[in-house]
XYZ file of N, CA, C and O in Angstrom:
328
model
N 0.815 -1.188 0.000
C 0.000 0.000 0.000
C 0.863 1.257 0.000
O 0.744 2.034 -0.948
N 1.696 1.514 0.953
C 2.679 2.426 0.784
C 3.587 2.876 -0.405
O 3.770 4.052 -0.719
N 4.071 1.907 -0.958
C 4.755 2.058 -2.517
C 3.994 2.099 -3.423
O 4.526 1.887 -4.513
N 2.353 2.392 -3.447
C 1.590 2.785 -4.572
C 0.920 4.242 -3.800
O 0.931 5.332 -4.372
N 0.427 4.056 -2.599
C 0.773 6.029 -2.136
C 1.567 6.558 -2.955
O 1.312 7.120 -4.020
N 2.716 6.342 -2.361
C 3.896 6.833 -2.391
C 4.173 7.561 -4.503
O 4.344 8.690 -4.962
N 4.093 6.471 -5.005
C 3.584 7.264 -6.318
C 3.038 7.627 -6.907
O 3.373 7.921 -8.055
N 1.510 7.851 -6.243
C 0.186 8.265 -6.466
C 0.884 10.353 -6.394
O 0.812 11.299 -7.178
N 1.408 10.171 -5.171
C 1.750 11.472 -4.513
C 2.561 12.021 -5.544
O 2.193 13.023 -6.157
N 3.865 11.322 -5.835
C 4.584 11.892 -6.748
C 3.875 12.562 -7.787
O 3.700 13.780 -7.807
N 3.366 11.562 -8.862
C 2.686 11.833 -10.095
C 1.756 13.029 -9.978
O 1.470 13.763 -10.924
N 1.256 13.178 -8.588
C 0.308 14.399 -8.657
C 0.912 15.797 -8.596
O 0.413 16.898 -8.826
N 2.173 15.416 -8.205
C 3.014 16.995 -8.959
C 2.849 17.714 -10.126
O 2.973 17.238 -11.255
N 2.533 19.014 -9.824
C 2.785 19.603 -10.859
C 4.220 19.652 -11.860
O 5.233 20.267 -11.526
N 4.083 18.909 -13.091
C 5.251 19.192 -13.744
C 6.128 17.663 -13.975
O 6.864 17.524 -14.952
N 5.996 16.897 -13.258
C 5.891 15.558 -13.107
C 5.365 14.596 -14.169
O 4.141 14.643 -14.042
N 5.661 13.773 -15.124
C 5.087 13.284 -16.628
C 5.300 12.275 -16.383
O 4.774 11.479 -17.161
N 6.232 11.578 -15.118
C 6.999 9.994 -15.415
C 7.303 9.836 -13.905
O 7.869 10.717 -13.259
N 6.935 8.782 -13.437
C 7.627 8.460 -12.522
C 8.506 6.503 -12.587
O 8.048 5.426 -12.969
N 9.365 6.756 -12.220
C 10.033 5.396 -12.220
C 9.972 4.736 -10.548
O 10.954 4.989 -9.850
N 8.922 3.966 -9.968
C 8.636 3.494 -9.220
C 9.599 2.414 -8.529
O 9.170 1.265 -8.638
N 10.802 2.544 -7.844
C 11.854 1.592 -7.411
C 11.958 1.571 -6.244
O 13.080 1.661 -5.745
N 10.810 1.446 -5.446
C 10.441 1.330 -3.655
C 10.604 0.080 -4.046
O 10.568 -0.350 -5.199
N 10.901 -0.862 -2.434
C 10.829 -1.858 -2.830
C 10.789 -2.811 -1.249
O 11.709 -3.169 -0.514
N 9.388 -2.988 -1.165
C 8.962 -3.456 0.109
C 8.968 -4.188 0.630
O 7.886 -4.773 0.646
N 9.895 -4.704 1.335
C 10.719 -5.657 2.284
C 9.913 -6.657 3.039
O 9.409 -6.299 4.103
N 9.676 -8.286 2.455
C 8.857 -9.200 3.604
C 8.994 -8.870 4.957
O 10.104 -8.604 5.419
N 7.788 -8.858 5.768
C 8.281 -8.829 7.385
C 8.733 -10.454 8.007
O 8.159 -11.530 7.836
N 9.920 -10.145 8.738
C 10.629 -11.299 8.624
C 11.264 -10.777 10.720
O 12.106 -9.921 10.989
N 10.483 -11.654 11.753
C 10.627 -11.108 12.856
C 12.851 -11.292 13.039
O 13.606 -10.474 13.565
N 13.086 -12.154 12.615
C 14.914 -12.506 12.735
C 15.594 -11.186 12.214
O 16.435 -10.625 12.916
N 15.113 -10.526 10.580
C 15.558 -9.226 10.518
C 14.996 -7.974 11.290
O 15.489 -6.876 11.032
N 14.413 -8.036 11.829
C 13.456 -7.425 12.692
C 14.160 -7.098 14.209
O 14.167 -6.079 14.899
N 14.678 -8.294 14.374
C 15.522 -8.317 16.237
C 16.727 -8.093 15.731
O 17.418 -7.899 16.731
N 17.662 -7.963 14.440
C 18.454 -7.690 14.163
C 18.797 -6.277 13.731
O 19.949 -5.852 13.818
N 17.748 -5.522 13.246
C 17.553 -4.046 12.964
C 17.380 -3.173 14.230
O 17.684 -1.987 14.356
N 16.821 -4.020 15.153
C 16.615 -3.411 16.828
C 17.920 -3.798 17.238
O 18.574 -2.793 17.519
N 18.642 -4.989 17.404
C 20.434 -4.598 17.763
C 21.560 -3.620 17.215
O 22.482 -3.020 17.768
N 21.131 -3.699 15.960
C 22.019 -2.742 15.442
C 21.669 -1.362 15.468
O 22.444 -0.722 14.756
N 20.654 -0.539 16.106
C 19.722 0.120 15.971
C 20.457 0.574 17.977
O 20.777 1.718 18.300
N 20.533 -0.583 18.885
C 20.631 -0.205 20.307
C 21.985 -0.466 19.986
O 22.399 -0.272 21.129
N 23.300 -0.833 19.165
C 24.527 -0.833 19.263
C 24.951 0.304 18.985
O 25.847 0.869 19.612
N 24.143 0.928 17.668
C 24.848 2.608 17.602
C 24.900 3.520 18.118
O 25.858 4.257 18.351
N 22.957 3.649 18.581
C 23.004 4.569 19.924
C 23.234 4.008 21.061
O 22.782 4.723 21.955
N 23.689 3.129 21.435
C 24.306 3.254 22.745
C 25.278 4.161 22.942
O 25.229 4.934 23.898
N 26.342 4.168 21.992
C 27.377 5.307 21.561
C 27.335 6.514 21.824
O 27.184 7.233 20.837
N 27.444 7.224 23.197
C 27.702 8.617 23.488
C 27.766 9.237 22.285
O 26.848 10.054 22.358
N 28.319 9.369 21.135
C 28.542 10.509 20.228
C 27.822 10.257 19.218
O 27.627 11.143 18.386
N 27.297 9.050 19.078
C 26.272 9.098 18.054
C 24.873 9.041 17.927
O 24.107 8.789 16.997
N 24.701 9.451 19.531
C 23.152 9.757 19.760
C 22.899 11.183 19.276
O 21.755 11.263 18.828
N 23.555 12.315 19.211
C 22.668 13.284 18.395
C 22.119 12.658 17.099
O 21.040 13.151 16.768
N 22.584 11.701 16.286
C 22.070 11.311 15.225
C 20.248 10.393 15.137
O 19.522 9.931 14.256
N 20.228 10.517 16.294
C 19.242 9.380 17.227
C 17.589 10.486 17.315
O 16.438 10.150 17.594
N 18.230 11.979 16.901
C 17.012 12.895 17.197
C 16.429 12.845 15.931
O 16.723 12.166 14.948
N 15.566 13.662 16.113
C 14.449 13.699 14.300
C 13.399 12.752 14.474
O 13.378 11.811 15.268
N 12.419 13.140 13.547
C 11.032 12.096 12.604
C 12.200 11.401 11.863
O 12.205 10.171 11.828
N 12.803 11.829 11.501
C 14.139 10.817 10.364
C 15.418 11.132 10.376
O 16.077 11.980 9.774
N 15.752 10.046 11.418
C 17.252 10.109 11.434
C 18.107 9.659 10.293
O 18.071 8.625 9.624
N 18.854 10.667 10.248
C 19.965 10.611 8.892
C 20.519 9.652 8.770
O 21.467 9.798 7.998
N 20.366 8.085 9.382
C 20.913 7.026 9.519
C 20.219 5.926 9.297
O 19.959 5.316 10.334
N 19.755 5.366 8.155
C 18.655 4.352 7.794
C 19.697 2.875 8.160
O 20.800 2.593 7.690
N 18.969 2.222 9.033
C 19.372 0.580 9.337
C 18.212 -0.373 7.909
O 17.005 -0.509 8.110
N 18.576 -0.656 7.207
C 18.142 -1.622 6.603
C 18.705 -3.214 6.620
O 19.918 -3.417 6.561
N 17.855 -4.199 6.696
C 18.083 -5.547 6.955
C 16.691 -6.243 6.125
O 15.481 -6.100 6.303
N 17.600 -7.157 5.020
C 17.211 -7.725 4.256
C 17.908 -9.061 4.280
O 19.055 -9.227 3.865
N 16.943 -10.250 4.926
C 17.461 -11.950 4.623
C 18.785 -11.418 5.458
O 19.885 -11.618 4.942
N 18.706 -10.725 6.776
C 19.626 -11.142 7.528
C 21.188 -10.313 7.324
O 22.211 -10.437 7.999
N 20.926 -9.472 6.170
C 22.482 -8.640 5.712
C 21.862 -6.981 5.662
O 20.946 -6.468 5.019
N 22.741 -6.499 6.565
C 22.725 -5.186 6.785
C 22.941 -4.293 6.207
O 24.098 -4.341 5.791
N 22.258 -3.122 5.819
C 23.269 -2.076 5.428
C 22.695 -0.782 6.168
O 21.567 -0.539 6.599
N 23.778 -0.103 6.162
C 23.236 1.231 6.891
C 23.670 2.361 6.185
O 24.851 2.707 6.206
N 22.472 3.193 5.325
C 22.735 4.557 4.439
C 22.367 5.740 5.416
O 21.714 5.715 6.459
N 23.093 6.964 4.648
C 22.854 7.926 5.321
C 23.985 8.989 5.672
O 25.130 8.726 5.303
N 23.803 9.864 6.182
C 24.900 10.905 5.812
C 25.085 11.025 7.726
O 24.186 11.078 8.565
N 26.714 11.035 7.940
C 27.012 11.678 9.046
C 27.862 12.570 9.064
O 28.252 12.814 7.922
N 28.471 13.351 10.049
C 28.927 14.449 10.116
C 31.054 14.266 10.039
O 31.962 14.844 9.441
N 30.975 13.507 10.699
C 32.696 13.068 10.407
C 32.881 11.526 9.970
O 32.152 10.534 9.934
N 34.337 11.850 9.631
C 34.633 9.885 9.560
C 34.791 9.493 10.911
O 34.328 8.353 10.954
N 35.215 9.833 12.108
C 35.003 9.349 12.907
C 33.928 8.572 13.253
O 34.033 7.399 13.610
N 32.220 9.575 13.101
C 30.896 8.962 13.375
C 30.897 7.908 12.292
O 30.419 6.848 12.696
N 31.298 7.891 11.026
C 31.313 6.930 10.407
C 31.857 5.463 10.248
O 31.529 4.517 9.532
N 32.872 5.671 11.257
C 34.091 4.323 11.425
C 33.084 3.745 12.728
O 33.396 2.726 13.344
């Protein structure tokens, strides 16, 4: 339902002729699920990387798919990044 919102909204832009629809909605799977919540309480546990922890959307997306992680998103040094 969300990934056909989601380009319902777009398309209703003014100026907008095309949209290329590449959401792509992830089985709920409870194992990636307790694994997105560890990696999720391993970062912020981290004194310095809880300002990243504030917001509706933290600049730090945990994605977990079949168990393999990735985490996008923009931080402020390589330090927060290492």
């Amino acid at each position: 339902m969300v990934k056909s919102d989601a380009e319902k909204a777009v398309k209703s832009i003014e100026g907008v002729t095309n949209v290329d629809n590449q959401i792509e909605v992830l089985p709920q799977s409870p194992l990636d699920e307790r694994i997105r919540f560890d990696v999720y309480t391993a970062i912020y546990s981290k004194v310095p990387l809880r300002k990243y922890q504030i917001g509706a959307l933290p600049p730090v997306h945990i994605i977990v798919k079949n168990q393999d992680v990735t985490l996008e998103g923009v931080v402020n040094s390589p330090d927060d990044k290492d």
